[in-house]
Short mmCIF file of C-alpha atoms and ligand atoms in Angstrom, two decimals:
data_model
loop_
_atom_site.label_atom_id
_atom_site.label_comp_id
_atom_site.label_asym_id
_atom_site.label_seq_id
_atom_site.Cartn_x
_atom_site.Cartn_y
_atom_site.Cartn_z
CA UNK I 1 16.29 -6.06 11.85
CA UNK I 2 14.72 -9.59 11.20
CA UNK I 3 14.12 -10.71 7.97
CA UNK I 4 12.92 -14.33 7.37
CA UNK I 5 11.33 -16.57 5.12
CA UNK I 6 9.90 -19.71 4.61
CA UNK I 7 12.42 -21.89 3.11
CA UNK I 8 9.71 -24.13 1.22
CA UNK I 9 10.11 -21.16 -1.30
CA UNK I 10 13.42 -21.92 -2.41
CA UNK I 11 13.82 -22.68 -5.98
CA UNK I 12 10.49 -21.67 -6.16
CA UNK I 13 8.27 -20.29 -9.47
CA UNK I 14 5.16 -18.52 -9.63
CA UNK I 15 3.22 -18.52 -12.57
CA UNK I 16 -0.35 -17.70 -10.63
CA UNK I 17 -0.83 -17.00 -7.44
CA UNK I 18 -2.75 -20.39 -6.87
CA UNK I 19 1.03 -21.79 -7.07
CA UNK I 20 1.36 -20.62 -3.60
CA UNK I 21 -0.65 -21.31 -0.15
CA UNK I 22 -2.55 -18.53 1.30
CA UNK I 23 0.29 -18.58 4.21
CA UNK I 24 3.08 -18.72 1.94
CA UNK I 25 1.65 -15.62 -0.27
CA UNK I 26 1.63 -13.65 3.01
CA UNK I 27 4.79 -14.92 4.08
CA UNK I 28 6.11 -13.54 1.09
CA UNK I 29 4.22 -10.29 1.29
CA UNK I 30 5.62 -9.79 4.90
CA UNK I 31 9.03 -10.83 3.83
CA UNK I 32 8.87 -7.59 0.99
CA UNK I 33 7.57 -5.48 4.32
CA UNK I 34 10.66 -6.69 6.32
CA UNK I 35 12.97 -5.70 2.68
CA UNK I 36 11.41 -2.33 2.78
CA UNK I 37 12.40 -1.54 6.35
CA UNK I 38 15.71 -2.81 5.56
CA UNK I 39 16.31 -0.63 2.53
CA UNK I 40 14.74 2.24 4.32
CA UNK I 41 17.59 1.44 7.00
CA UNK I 42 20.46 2.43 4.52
CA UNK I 43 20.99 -1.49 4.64
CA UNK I 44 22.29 -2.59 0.88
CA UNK I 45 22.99 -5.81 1.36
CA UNK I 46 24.44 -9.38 -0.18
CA UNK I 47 21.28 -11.49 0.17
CA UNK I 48 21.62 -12.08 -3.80
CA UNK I 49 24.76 -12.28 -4.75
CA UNK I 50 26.47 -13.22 -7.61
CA UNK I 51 22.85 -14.49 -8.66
CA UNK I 52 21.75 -13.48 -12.08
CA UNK I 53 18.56 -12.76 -13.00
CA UNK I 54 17.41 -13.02 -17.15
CA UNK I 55 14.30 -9.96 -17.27
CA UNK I 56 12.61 -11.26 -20.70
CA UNK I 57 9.89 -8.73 -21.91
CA UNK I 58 7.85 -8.31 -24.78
CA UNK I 59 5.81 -6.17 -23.67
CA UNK I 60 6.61 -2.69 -22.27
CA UNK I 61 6.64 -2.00 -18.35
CA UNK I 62 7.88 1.07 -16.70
CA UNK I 63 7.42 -0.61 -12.58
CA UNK I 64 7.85 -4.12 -12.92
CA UNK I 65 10.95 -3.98 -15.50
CA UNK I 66 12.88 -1.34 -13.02
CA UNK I 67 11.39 -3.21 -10.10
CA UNK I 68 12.92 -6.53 -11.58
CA UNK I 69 16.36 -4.43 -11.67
CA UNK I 70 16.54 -2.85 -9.17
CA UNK I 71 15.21 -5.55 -6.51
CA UNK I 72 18.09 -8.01 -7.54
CA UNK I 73 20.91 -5.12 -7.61
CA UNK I 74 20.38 -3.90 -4.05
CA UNK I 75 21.03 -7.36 -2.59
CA UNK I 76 24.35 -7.81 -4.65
CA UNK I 77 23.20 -9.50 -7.74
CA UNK I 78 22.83 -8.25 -11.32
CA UNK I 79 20.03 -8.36 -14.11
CA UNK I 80 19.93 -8.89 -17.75
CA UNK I 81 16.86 -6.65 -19.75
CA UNK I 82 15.99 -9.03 -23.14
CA UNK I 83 13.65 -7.51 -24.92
CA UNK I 84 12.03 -9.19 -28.14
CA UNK I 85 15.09 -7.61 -31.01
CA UNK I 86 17.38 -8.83 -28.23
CA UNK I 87 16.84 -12.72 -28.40
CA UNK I 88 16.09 -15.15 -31.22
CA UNK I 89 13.24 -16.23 -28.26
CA UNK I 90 9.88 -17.43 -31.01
CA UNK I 91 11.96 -15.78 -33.87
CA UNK I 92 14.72 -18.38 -34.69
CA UNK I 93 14.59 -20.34 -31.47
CA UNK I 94 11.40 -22.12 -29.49
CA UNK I 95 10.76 -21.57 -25.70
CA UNK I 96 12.29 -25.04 -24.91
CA UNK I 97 15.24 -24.21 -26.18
CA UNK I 98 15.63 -20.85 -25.18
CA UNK I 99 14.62 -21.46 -21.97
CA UNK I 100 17.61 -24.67 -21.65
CA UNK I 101 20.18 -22.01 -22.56
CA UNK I 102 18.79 -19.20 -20.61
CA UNK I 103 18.61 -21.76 -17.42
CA UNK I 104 22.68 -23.01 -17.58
CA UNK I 105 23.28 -19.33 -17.54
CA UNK I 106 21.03 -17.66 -15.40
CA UNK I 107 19.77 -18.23 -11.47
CA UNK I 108 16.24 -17.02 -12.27
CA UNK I 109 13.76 -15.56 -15.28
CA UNK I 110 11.30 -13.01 -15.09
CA UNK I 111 8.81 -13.10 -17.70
CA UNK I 112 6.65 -10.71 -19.16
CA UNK I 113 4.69 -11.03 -22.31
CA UNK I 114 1.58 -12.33 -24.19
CA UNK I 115 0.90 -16.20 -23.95
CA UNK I 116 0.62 -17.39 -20.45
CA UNK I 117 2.21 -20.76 -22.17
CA UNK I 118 5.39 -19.19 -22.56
CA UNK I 119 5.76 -18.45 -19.57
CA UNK I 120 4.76 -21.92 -18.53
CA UNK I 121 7.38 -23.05 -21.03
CA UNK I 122 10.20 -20.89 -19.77
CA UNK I 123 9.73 -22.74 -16.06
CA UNK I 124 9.52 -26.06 -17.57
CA UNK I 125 12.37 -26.12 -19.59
CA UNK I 126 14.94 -24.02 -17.99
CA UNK I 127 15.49 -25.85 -14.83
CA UNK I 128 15.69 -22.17 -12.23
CA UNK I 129 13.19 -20.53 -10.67
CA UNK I 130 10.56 -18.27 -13.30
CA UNK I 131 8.43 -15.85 -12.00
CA UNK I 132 5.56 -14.20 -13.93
CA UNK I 133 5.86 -10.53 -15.00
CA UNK I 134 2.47 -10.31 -16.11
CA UNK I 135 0.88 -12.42 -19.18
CA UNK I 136 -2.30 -12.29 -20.98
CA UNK I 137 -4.09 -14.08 -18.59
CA UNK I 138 -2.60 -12.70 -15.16
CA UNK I 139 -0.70 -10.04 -13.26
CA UNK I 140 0.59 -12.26 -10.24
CA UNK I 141 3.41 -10.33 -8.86
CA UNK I 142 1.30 -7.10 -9.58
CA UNK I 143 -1.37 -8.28 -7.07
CA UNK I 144 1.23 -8.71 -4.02
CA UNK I 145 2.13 -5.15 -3.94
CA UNK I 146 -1.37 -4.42 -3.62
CA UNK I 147 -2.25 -6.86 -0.79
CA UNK I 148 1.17 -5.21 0.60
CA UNK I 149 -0.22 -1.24 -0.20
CA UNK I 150 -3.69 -2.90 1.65
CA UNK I 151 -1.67 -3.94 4.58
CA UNK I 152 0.02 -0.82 5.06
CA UNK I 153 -2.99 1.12 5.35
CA UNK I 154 -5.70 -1.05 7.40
CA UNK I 155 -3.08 -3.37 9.26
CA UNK I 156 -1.79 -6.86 8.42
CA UNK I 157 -5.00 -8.73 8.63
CA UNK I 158 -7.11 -7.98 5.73
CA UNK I 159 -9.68 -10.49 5.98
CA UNK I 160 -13.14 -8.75 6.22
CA UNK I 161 -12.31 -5.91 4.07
CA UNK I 162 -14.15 -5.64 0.69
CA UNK I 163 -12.27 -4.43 -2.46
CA UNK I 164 -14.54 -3.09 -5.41
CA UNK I 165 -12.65 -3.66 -9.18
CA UNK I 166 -14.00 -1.57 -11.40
CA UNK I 167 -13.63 -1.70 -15.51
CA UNK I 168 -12.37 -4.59 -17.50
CA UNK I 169 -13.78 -7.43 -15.51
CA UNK I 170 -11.54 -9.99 -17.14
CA UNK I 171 -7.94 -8.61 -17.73
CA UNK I 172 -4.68 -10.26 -16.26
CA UNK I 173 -5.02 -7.96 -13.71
CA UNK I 174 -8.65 -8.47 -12.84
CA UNK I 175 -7.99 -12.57 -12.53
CA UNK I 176 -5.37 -12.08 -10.13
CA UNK I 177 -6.60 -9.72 -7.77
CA UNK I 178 -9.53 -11.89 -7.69
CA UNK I 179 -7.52 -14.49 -6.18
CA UNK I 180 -5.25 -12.76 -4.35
CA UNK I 181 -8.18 -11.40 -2.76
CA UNK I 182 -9.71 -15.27 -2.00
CA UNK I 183 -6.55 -15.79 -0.44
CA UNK I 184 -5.77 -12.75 1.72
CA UNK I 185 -10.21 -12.96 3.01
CA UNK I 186 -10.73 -9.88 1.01
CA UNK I 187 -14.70 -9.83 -0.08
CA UNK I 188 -13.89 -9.14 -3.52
CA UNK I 189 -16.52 -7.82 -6.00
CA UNK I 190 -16.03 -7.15 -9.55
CA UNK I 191 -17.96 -4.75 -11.22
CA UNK I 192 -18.11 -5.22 -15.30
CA UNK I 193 -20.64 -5.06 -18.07
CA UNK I 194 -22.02 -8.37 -18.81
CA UNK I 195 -19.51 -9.11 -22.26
CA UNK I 196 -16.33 -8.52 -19.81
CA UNK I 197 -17.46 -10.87 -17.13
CA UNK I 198 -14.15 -13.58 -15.57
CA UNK I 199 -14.36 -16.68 -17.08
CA UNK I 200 -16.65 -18.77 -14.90
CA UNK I 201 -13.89 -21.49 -13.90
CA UNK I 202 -11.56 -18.87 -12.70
CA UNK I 203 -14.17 -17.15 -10.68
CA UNK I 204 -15.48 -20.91 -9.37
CA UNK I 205 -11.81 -21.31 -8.34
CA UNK I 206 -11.85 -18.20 -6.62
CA UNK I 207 -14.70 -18.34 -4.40
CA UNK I 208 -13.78 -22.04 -3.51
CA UNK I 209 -10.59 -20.25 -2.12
CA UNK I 210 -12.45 -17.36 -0.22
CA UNK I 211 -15.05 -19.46 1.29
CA UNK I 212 -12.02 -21.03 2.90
CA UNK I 213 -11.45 -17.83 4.13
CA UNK I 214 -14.39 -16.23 5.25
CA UNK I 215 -14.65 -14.20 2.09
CA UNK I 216 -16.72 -14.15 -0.94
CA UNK I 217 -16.57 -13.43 -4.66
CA UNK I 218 -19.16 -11.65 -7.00
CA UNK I 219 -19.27 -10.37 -10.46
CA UNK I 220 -22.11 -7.51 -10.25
CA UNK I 221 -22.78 -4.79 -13.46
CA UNK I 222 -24.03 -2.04 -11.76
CA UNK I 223 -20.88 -0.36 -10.31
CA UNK I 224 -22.81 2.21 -8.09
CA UNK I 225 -24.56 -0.80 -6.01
CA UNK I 226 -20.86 -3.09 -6.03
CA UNK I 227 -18.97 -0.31 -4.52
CA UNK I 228 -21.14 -0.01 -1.61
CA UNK I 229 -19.37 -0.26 1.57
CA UNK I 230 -15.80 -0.60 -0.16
CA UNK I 231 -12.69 -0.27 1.36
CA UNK I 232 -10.75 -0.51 -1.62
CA UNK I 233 -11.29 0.86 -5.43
CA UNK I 234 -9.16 -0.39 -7.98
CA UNK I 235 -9.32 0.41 -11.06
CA UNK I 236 -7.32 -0.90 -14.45
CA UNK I 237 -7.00 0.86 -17.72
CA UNK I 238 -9.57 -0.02 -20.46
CA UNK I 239 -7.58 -1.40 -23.07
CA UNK I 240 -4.59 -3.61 -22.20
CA UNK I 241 -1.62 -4.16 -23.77
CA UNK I 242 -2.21 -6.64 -26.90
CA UNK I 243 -5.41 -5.01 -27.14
CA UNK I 244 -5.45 -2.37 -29.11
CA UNK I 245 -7.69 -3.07 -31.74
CA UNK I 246 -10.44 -3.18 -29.37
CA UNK I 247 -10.12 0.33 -28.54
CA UNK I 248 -13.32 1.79 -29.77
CA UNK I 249 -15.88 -0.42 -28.53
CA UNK I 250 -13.96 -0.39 -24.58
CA UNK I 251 -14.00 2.99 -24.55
CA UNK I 252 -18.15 3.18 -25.03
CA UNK I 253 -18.86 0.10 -22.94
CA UNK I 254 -16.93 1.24 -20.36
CA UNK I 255 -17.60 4.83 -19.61
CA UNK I 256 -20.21 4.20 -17.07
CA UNK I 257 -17.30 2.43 -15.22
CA UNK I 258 -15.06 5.44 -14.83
CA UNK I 259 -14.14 5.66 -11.13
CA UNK I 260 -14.75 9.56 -10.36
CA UNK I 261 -16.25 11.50 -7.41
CA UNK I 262 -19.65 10.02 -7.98
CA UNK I 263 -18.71 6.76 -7.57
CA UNK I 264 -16.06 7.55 -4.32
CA UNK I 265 -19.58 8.47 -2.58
CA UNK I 266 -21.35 5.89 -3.68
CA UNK I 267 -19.14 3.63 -1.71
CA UNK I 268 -20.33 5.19 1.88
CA UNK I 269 -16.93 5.22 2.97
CA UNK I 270 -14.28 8.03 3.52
CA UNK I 271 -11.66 8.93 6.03
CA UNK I 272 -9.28 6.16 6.94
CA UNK I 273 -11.91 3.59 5.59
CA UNK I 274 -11.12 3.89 1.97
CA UNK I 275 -8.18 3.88 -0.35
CA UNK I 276 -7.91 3.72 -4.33
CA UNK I 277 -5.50 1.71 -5.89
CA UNK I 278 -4.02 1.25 -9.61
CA UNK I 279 -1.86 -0.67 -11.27
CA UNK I 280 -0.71 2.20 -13.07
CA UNK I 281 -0.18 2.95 -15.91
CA UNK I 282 -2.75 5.04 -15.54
CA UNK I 283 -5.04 7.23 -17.72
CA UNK I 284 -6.31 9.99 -15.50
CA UNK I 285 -5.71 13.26 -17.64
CA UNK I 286 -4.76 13.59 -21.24
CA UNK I 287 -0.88 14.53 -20.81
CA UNK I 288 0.26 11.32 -22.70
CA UNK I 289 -0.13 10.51 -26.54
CA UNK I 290 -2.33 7.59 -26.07
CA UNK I 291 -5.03 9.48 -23.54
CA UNK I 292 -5.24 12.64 -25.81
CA UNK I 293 -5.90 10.58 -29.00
CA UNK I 294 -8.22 8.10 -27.46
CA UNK I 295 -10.18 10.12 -24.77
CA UNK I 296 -9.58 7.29 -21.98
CA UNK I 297 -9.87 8.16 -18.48
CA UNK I 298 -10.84 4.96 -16.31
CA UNK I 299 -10.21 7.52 -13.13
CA UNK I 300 -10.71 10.98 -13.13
CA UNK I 301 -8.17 13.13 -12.02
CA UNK I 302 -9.32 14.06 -8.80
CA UNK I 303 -10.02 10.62 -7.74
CA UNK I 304 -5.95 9.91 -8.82
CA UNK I 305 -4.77 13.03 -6.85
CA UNK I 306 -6.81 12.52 -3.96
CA UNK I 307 -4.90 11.78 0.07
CA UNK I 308 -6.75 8.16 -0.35
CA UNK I 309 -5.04 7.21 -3.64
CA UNK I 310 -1.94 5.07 -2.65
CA UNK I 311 -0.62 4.31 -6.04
CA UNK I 312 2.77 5.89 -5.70
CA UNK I 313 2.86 3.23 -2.62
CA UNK I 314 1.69 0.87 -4.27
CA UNK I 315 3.95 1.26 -7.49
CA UNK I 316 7.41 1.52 -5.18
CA UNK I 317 5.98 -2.09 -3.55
CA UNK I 318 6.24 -4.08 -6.50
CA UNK I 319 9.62 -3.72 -6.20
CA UNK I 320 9.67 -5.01 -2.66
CA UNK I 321 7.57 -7.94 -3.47
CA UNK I 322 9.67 -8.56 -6.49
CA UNK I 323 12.96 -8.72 -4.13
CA UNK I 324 11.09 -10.85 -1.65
CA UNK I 325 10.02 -13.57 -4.31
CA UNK I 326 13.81 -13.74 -5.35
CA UNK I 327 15.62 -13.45 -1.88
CA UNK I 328 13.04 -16.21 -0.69
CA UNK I 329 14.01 -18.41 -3.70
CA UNK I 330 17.33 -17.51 -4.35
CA UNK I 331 18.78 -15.67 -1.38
CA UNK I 332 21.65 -16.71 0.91
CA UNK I 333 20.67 -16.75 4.80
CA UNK I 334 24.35 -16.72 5.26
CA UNK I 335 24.41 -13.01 4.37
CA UNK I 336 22.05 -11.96 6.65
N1 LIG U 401 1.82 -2.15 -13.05
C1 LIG U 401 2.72 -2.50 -13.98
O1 LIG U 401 2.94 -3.68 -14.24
O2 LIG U 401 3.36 -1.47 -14.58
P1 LIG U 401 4.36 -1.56 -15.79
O3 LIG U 401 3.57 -1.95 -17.01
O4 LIG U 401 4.96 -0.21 -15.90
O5 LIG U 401 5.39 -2.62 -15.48
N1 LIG U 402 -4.07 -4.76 -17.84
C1 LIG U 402 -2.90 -3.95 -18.15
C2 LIG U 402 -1.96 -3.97 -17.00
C3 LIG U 402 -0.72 -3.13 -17.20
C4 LIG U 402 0.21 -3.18 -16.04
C5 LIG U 402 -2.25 -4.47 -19.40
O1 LIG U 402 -2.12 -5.68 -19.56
O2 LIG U 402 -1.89 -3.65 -20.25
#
């Protein structure tokens, strides 16, 4: 079974995905499809061991905490879950110090939480290898599990696809598939009422990026006329983490954005020519707390339930994306 990678990612961070090349993100992303095979194969291997890896989170995360865990335990190694009562981390102790212990300890941090500058921090000061768990700002290691979920579904070339976002036009998640789109060739269009539009530099970076490619970014508002000819619906939930305060006023502005039977048509494509993806979690029927209080539903349930929704796929990837980020910056080619 042949696993490889690129070893210009050792020691390597990633704080956005504009910290890698376009050939070294899909390196990585066909390094996670090579991990998958070989965990598929029975094969538990030793690619990782005796690293540790420090999992710092202040926010909460179902996929990308376990993902973090698990990835780094199958290949021999072993993880540490800190949450916020679990370190003095901006109680009694700053980032740069923190992250100075943390790094004489520890092979490699994954991060999530709010500032993006912590994050930044953590890398700067700890001396290993810190990888982004999602921040205010960006979901980086989100976005290659769903380049990888892409792959597996229209083939390892994605350029000349188009991918439709619909809902909160300028969440972490939104500003990295933007660019992970630029870099894979993926048309990407985002469609957002005018108040929830990118910022303009991010966007400006992003098209720079897919022009290089053959691609193109847009922002549109009207989500029945983006959609057309999509490939790809993706879809975030209304209020993210850190936001809850803003509950109220998401919810009205973006009903119209709800992705729903109505707006599968609208895109012109079915069959093999169209999958929906999501992050997850997701708010598609009111059997949690949060959905039957608030009314949320950025996908209806069909939509969610439907053969084209891939998000069971695409939540199981982030965990071989995760492993392929630390086995290319960490792992030992003498265990292969
Ligand atoms: N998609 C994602 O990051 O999920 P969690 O919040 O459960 O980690
Ligand atoms: N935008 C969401 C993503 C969750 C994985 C949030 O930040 O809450």
């Amino acid at each position: 079974m042949s696993i490889t990678w690129n070893p210009e990612l050792r020691n390597r961070s990633l704080m956005r995905l504009g910290d890698f090349t376009d050939e070294e993100m899909l390196q990585l992303i066909r390094l996670a499809r090579e991990l998958k095979a070989r965990r598929a194969a029975g094969i538990r291997g030793d690619l990782l061991r005796r690293k540790h890896i420090a999992l710092i989170f202040e926010k909460s995360s179902t996929r990308t905490r376990n993902s973090a865990s698990i990835a780094v335990r199958d290949e021999g190694g072993d993880a540490e879950f800190l949450t916020r009562n679990d370190t003095h981390l901006g109680l009694k102790e700053s980032v740069k110090d923190t992250a100075r212990v943390l790094g004489r300890m520890f092979d490699g941090i994954l991060f999530r939480g709010f500032a993006q500058a912590t994050v930044e921090g953590l890398k700067k000061w700890s001396g290993i290898p810190v990888w982004n768990g999602l921040t205010d700002d960006f979901h980086t290691t989100q976005i290659l599990a769903d380049l990888m979920t892409m792959q597996e579904n229209f083939g390892e070339d994605l350029r000349g696809l188009k991918l439709a976002y619909i809902g909160d036009g300028r969440n972490n998640v939104a500003n990295s598939l933007m660019m992970g789109c630029a870099k894979a060739g993926v048309n990407y269009v985002n469609c957002t009422p005018e108040s929830l539009m990118p910022d303009p530099v991010l966007v400006k970076e992003a098209a720079e990026v897919a022009a290089r490619n053959g691609s193109s970014v847009e922002v549109v508002h009207d989500p029945k006329v983006g959609v057309k000819g999509a490939n790809v619906l993706y879809t975030d939930v209304w209020v993210s983490m850190g936001e809850e305060d803003k509950k109220a006023e998401r919810l009205k502005l973006l009903r119209p954005y709800q992705v729903n039977a109505e707006l599968v048509e609208a895109t012109g494509n079915k069959g093999g020519k169209l999958i929906f993806l999501h992050c997850l979690p997701a708010f598609h029927d009111h059997e949690t707390v949060v959905s039957k209080e608030s009314g949320a539903q950025e996908v209806t349930d069909d939509v969610f339930e439907a053969p084209f929704s891939k998000v069971f796929d695409e939540a199981e990837n982030r965990m071989h994306t995760i492993k392929a980020l630390y086995v290319s910056s960490l792992g030992d080619p003498a265990a292969l």
